[in-house]
PDB file of C-alpha atoms in Angstrom:
ATOM      1  CA  TYR A   1       0.337  -0.101  -0.189  1.00  0.00           C
ATOM      2  CA  ASN A   2       0.869   3.425  -0.543  1.00  0.00           C
ATOM      3  CA  ILE A   3      -0.761   6.740   0.961  1.00  0.00           C
ATOM      4  CA  GLY A   4       0.362  10.275   0.551  1.00  0.00           C
ATOM      5  CA  LEU A   5      -1.425  13.529   1.542  1.00  0.00           C
ATOM      6  CA  ARG A   6      -0.715  17.329   0.521  1.00  0.00           C
ATOM      7  CA  ARG A   7      -1.980  20.549   1.567  1.00  0.00           C
ATOM      8  CA  SER A   8      -0.523  24.010   0.384  1.00  0.00           C
ATOM      9  CA  TRP A   9      -0.013  26.333   3.792  1.00  0.00           C
ATOM     10  CA  ILE A  10      -0.297  29.771   1.691  1.00  0.00           C
ATOM     11  CA  ASP A  11      -3.502  30.201   3.363  1.00  0.00           C
ATOM     12  CA  LEU A  12      -2.317  29.854   6.644  1.00  0.00           C
ATOM     13  CA  LEU A  13       0.441  32.527   5.766  1.00  0.00           C
ATOM     14  CA  THR A  14      -1.652  35.128   4.029  1.00  0.00           C
ATOM     15  CA  ARG A  15      -4.434  34.942   7.153  1.00  0.00           C
ATOM     16  CA  PRO A  16      -1.892  37.015   9.159  1.00  0.00           C
ATOM     17  CA  ILE A  17      -1.008  39.466   6.573  1.00  0.00           C
ATOM     18  CA  PHE A  18      -4.912  40.559   5.679  1.00  0.00           C
ATOM     19  CA  ALA A  19      -5.308  40.666   9.639  1.00  0.00           C
ATOM     20  CA  LEU A  20      -2.270  43.445  10.119  1.00  0.00           C
ATOM     21  CA  VAL A  21      -3.966  44.859   6.901  1.00  0.00           C
ATOM     22  CA  ASN A  22      -7.312  44.797   8.206  1.00  0.00           C
ATOM     23  CA  HIS A  23      -6.081  46.122  11.708  1.00  0.00           C
ATOM     24  CA  GLY A  24      -7.943  49.286  12.877  1.00  0.00           C
ATOM     25  CA  LYS A  25     -10.167  49.544   9.841  1.00  0.00           C
ATOM     26  CA  ASP A  26     -13.735  49.709  10.406  1.00  0.00           C
ATOM     27  CA  ASP A  27     -14.615  51.353   7.004  1.00  0.00           C
ATOM     28  CA  GLU A  28     -12.994  48.478   4.658  1.00  0.00           C
ATOM     29  CA  ARG A  29     -11.938  44.849   4.876  1.00  0.00           C
ATOM     30  CA  TYR A  30     -10.164  42.925   2.708  1.00  0.00           C
ATOM     31  CA  THR A  31      -9.715  38.827   2.342  1.00  0.00           C
ATOM     32  CA  LEU A  32      -8.039  36.424  -0.092  1.00  0.00           C
ATOM     33  CA  ASN A  33      -7.605  33.354   0.919  1.00  0.00           C
ATOM     34  CA  TYR A  34      -6.451  30.056  -1.536  1.00  0.00           C
ATOM     35  CA  PHE A  35      -5.596  26.608  -0.309  1.00  0.00           C
ATOM     36  CA  PHE A  36      -5.056  23.438  -2.249  1.00  0.00           C
ATOM     37  CA  HIS A  37      -4.955  19.762  -1.221  1.00  0.00           C
ATOM     38  CA  ASP A  38      -4.837  16.074  -2.312  1.00  0.00           C
ATOM     39  CA  LEU A  39      -4.699  12.746  -1.381  1.00  0.00           C
ATOM     40  CA  ASN A  40      -3.162   9.622  -3.428  1.00  0.00           C
ATOM     41  CA  ALA A  41      -3.538   6.349  -2.316  1.00  0.00           C
ATOM     42  CA  LYS A  42      -2.826   2.615  -3.842  1.00  0.00           C
ATOM     43  CA  ILE A  43      -3.128  -0.762  -2.300  1.00  0.00           C
ATOM     44  CA  VAL A  44      -1.958  -3.581  -4.343  1.00  0.00           C
ATOM     45  CA  HIS A  45      -3.023  -7.654  -3.433  1.00  0.00           C
ATOM     46  CA  VAL A  46      -0.445 -10.468  -5.193  1.00  0.00           C
ATOM     47  CA  PHE A  47      -2.524 -13.238  -5.527  1.00  0.00           C
ATOM     48  CA  SER A  48       0.265 -15.154  -7.689  1.00  0.00           C
ATOM     49  CA  ASP A  49       3.219 -14.634  -9.317  1.00  0.00           C
ATOM     50  CA  ARG A  50       0.993 -14.934 -12.050  1.00  0.00           C
ATOM     51  CA  SER A  51      -2.000 -12.123 -10.655  1.00  0.00           C
ATOM     52  CA  ARG A  52      -2.127  -9.116  -9.204  1.00  0.00           C
ATOM     53  CA  LEU A  53      -4.912  -6.383  -8.309  1.00  0.00           C
ATOM     54  CA  SER A  54      -4.524  -2.643  -7.462  1.00  0.00           C
ATOM     55  CA  LEU A  55      -6.801  -0.182  -6.321  1.00  0.00           C
ATOM     56  CA  SER A  56      -5.731   3.436  -6.751  1.00  0.00           C
ATOM     57  CA  THR A  57      -7.506   6.748  -6.032  1.00  0.00           C
ATOM     58  CA  TYR A  58      -6.488  10.296  -6.315  1.00  0.00           C
ATOM     59  CA  TRP A  59      -8.507  13.045  -4.691  1.00  0.00           C
ATOM     60  CA  GLY A  60      -7.710  17.159  -5.229  1.00  0.00           C
ATOM     61  CA  ARG A  61      -9.539  20.198  -4.475  1.00  0.00           C
ATOM     62  CA  ASP A  62      -8.093  24.133  -4.904  1.00  0.00           C
ATOM     63  CA  TYR A  63     -10.313  27.173  -3.060  1.00  0.00           C
ATOM     64  CA  LEU A  64      -9.890  30.437  -3.469  1.00  0.00           C
ATOM     65  CA  LEU A  65     -12.256  33.524  -1.717  1.00  0.00           C
ATOM     66  CA  THR A  66     -12.090  36.937  -2.490  1.00  0.00           C
ATOM     67  CA  LYS A  67     -13.781  39.347   0.241  1.00  0.00           C
ATOM     68  CA  SER A  68     -13.985  43.204   0.394  1.00  0.00           C
ATOM     69  CA  GLU A  69     -16.518  45.155   2.937  1.00  0.00           C
ATOM     70  CA  ASP A  70     -16.639  48.536   2.839  1.00  0.00           C
ATOM     71  CA  LYS A  71     -18.554  50.557   5.100  1.00  0.00           C
ATOM     72  CA  TRP A  72     -19.554  54.486   5.490  1.00  0.00           C
ATOM     73  CA  GLY A  73     -21.579  56.323   7.188  1.00  0.00           C
ATOM     74  CA  GLY A  74     -22.247  58.662   9.805  1.00  0.00           C
ATOM     75  CA  SER A  75     -24.521  59.161  13.390  1.00  0.00           C
ATOM     76  CA  GLU A  76     -27.913  59.468  11.053  1.00  0.00           C
ATOM     77  CA  THR A  77     -27.217  57.044   8.165  1.00  0.00           C
ATOM     78  CA  THR A  78     -24.438  53.659   7.132  1.00  0.00           C
ATOM     79  CA  ASP A  79     -23.778  52.373   3.676  1.00  0.00           C
ATOM     80  CA  ARG A  80     -22.414  48.478   3.544  1.00  0.00           C
ATOM     81  CA  ASP A  81     -21.278  46.578   0.532  1.00  0.00           C
ATOM     82  CA  LEU A  82     -20.556  43.757   0.735  1.00  0.00           C
ATOM     83  CA  ILE A  83     -18.247  41.756  -2.408  1.00  0.00           C
ATOM     84  CA  GLU A  84     -17.612  37.992  -2.374  1.00  0.00           C
ATOM     85  CA  ASN A  85     -16.407  35.409  -4.702  1.00  0.00           C
ATOM     86  CA  ARG A  86     -15.751  31.907  -4.675  1.00  0.00           C
ATOM     87  CA  PHE A  87     -14.296  29.671  -6.680  1.00  0.00           C
ATOM     88  CA  ASN A  88     -13.132  25.711  -6.157  1.00  0.00           C
ATOM     89  CA  TRP A  89     -12.294  22.977  -8.536  1.00  0.00           C
ATOM     90  CA  GLY A  90     -11.134  19.682  -8.291  1.00  0.00           C
ATOM     91  CA  ASN A  91     -11.433  16.125  -9.154  1.00  0.00           C
ATOM     92  CA  PHE A  92     -11.091  12.395  -8.101  1.00  0.00           C
ATOM     93  CA  ASN A  93     -10.437   9.415  -9.736  1.00  0.00           C
ATOM     94  CA  MET A  94     -10.050   5.554  -8.982  1.00  0.00           C
ATOM     95  CA  ALA A  95      -9.075   2.837 -10.910  1.00  0.00           C
ATOM     96  CA  LEU A  96      -9.288  -1.064 -10.440  1.00  0.00           C
ATOM     97  CA  ASP A  97      -6.482  -2.756 -12.503  1.00  0.00           C
ATOM     98  CA  TRP A  98      -5.862  -6.741 -12.332  1.00  0.00           C
ATOM     99  CA  ASN A  99      -2.907  -8.016 -14.416  1.00  0.00           C
ATOM    100  CA  TYR A 100      -2.741 -11.676 -15.429  1.00  0.00           C
ATOM    101  CA  ILE A 101       0.030 -13.721 -17.197  1.00  0.00           C
ATOM    102  CA  PHE A 102      -1.779 -16.513 -18.782  1.00  0.00           C
ATOM    103  CA  SER A 103       1.472 -18.012 -20.365  1.00  0.00           C
ATOM    104  CA  PRO A 104       5.110 -16.576 -21.018  1.00  0.00           C
ATOM    105  CA  LYS A 105       3.615 -15.600 -24.035  1.00  0.00           C
ATOM    106  CA  LEU A 106       0.463 -13.884 -23.255  1.00  0.00           C
ATOM    107  CA  PHE A 107      -0.156 -11.218 -20.979  1.00  0.00           C
ATOM    108  CA  ALA A 108      -3.332  -9.105 -19.889  1.00  0.00           C
ATOM    109  CA  ASN A 109      -4.089  -6.061 -18.234  1.00  0.00           C
ATOM    110  CA  PHE A 110      -7.964  -5.414 -17.104  1.00  0.00           C
ATOM    111  CA  THR A 111      -8.837  -1.499 -15.595  1.00  0.00           C
ATOM    112  CA  GLY A 112     -11.833  -0.361 -14.374  1.00  0.00           C
ATOM    113  CA  VAL A 113     -12.216   3.563 -13.972  1.00  0.00           C
ATOM    114  CA  TYR A 114     -14.320   6.144 -12.598  1.00  0.00           C
ATOM    115  CA  THR A 115     -13.316   9.815 -12.894  1.00  0.00           C
ATOM    116  CA  TYR A 116     -15.151  12.598 -11.526  1.00  0.00           C
ATOM    117  CA  ASN A 117     -14.333  16.875 -12.089  1.00  0.00           C
ATOM    118  CA  HIS A 118     -16.019  19.735 -10.942  1.00  0.00           C
ATOM    119  CA  SER A 119     -15.719  23.479 -10.669  1.00  0.00           C
ATOM    120  CA  ARG A 120     -17.908  26.022  -9.184  1.00  0.00           C
ATOM    121  CA  PHE A 121     -17.958  29.566  -9.169  1.00  0.00           C
ATOM    122  CA  HIS A 122     -20.285  31.846  -6.945  1.00  0.00           C
ATOM    123  CA  THR A 123     -20.153  35.589  -6.384  1.00  0.00           C
ATOM    124  CA  LEU A 124     -22.357  37.660  -4.023  1.00  0.00           C
ATOM    125  CA  ASP A 125     -22.618  41.428  -3.529  1.00  0.00           C
ATOM    126  CA  ASP A 126     -24.638  42.319  -0.670  1.00  0.00           C
ATOM    127  CA  TYR A 127     -25.545  46.177  -0.316  1.00  0.00           C
ATOM    128  CA  THR A 128     -27.618  47.963   2.594  1.00  0.00           C
ATOM    129  CA  TYR A 129     -28.461  51.925   2.932  1.00  0.00           C
ATOM    130  CA  LYS A 130     -29.808  52.770   6.188  1.00  0.00           C
ATOM    131  CA  SER A 131     -31.127  56.172   7.189  1.00  0.00           C
ATOM    132  CA  ALA A 132     -33.380  57.978   9.605  1.00  0.00           C
ATOM    133  CA  GLY A 133     -36.212  56.332   8.849  1.00  0.00           C
ATOM    134  CA  SER A 134     -35.502  54.330   5.651  1.00  0.00           C
ATOM    135  CA  SER A 135     -33.584  51.180   4.622  1.00  0.00           C
ATOM    136  CA  THR A 136     -32.471  50.209   0.810  1.00  0.00           C
ATOM    137  CA  VAL A 137     -31.397  46.076   0.804  1.00  0.00           C
ATOM    138  CA  SER A 138     -29.744  45.051  -2.556  1.00  0.00           C
ATOM    139  CA  HIS A 139     -28.777  41.321  -2.978  1.00  0.00           C
ATOM    140  CA  SER A 140     -27.287  39.425  -5.787  1.00  0.00           C
ATOM    141  CA  GLU A 141     -26.045  35.658  -6.084  1.00  0.00           C
ATOM    142  CA  HIS A 142     -24.376  34.152  -9.033  1.00  0.00           C
ATOM    143  CA  GLY A 143     -23.493  30.530  -9.238  1.00  0.00           C
ATOM    144  CA  TYR A 144     -22.130  28.401 -11.859  1.00  0.00           C
ATOM    145  CA  HIS A 145     -21.378  24.630 -11.876  1.00  0.00           C
ATOM    146  CA  SER A 146     -19.792  22.138 -14.189  1.00  0.00           C
ATOM    147  CA  THR A 147     -18.940  18.440 -13.724  1.00  0.00           C
ATOM    148  CA  ILE A 148     -17.978  15.994 -15.654  1.00  0.00           C
ATOM    149  CA  ASN A 149     -17.938  12.505 -14.909  1.00  0.00           C
ATOM    150  CA  ASP A 150     -16.559   9.318 -16.844  1.00  0.00           C
ATOM    151  CA  LEU A 151     -16.918   5.395 -16.363  1.00  0.00           C
ATOM    152  CA  GLY A 152     -15.277   2.812 -18.268  1.00  0.00           C
ATOM    153  CA  TYR A 153     -13.109   0.083 -18.824  1.00  0.00           C
ATOM    154  CA  ARG A 154     -10.182  -1.653 -20.840  1.00  0.00           C
ATOM    155  CA  MET A 155      -8.695  -4.787 -21.961  1.00  0.00           C
ATOM    156  CA  ALA A 156      -5.518  -4.559 -23.350  1.00  0.00           C
ATOM    157  CA  PHE A 157      -3.427  -8.174 -24.578  1.00  0.00           C
ATOM    158  CA  ASP A 158       0.173  -8.544 -25.107  1.00  0.00           C
ATOM    159  CA  TYR A 159       1.091 -11.404 -27.424  1.00  0.00           C
ATOM    160  CA  ARG A 160       4.665 -12.426 -28.359  1.00  0.00           C
ATOM    161  CA  PRO A 161       4.470 -15.762 -30.607  1.00  0.00           C
ATOM    162  CA  LEU A 162       8.247 -15.177 -31.252  1.00  0.00           C
ATOM    163  CA  PRO A 163      10.815 -12.954 -30.005  1.00  0.00           C
ATOM    164  CA  SER A 164      10.570 -11.057 -33.506  1.00  0.00           C
ATOM    165  CA  HIS A 165       6.889 -10.475 -33.492  1.00  0.00           C
ATOM    166  CA  HIS A 166       4.639  -8.468 -30.760  1.00  0.00           C
ATOM    167  CA  LEU A 167       0.918  -8.577 -30.804  1.00  0.00           C
ATOM    168  CA  ARG A 168      -1.481  -6.143 -29.035  1.00  0.00           C
ATOM    169  CA  PHE A 169      -5.112  -6.238 -29.094  1.00  0.00           C
ATOM    170  CA  GLY A 170      -8.128  -5.104 -26.654  1.00  0.00           C
ATOM    171  CA  HIS A 171     -10.911  -2.922 -25.993  1.00  0.00           C
ATOM    172  CA  ASP A 172     -11.681  -0.008 -24.134  1.00  0.00           C
ATOM    173  CA  LEU A 173     -14.937   1.611 -23.730  1.00  0.00           C
ATOM    174  CA  THR A 174     -15.808   4.848 -21.845  1.00  0.00           C
ATOM    175  CA  TYR A 175     -19.019   6.286 -21.026  1.00  0.00           C
ATOM    176  CA  HIS A 176     -18.744  10.689 -20.501  1.00  0.00           C
ATOM    177  CA  TRP A 177     -21.246  12.367 -18.437  1.00  0.00           C
ATOM    178  CA  PHE A 178     -20.978  16.164 -19.138  1.00  0.00           C
ATOM    179  CA  ARG A 179     -22.658  18.934 -17.496  1.00  0.00           C
ATOM    180  CA  PRO A 180     -20.999  22.089 -19.154  1.00  0.00           C
ATOM    181  CA  GLN A 181     -22.356  24.428 -17.141  1.00  0.00           C
ATOM    182  CA  THR A 182     -25.141  24.862 -14.682  1.00  0.00           C
ATOM    183  CA  TYR A 183     -26.648  28.680 -13.297  1.00  0.00           C
ATOM    184  CA  ALA A 184     -28.148  29.852 -10.781  1.00  0.00           C
ATOM    185  CA  SER A 185     -28.776  33.401  -9.927  1.00  0.00           C
ATOM    186  CA  LEU A 186     -30.616  35.411  -6.503  1.00  0.00           C
ATOM    187  CA  THR A 187     -31.285  39.132  -6.953  1.00  0.00           C
ATOM    188  CA  TYR A 188     -33.656  41.205  -4.630  1.00  0.00           C
ATOM    189  CA  PHE A 189     -34.371  44.365  -4.165  1.00  0.00           C
ATOM    190  CA  GLY A 190     -35.572  46.117  -1.058  1.00  0.00           C
ATOM    191  CA  SER A 191     -36.518  49.183   1.126  1.00  0.00           C
TER     192      SER A 191
END
């Protein structure tokens, strides 16, 4: 078996920097947050000298957040504007692989695979104005989501009847599910 895990430290370093930048500011605040992580894992079982089975997986994700918040006002009125953008993307892959030696001249590899890829983008704009006796609210959200799924298998044979001859044959099939871009929106205004 083999397992590996990674995670970036960029967000852990930028948080204190933006805390210093925003320190003492009540009227405007900025945030930038980014990280990624991934996991690789593989397990192999050897049945015999002729037969071996392995399962491999990969999972990875990236995440980005930007946020700005502005506030204005005095004793009678207040304005607040919040803008936020979130973007994350990643994938998951899995493969089951069986290798078998039929004879010294014939070798086979059978593989089943599944993959999932996605990306999401979400934006938010929230504005509030308040004064004595009245208020105005504007809220807008937009989201985009895309996915691709693959499911497939492969059979590959390697045949060497003579040292000077090498034949490869087999079959593979992949089924794709595309969801190129789903869009969702929410907007409202009020007083």
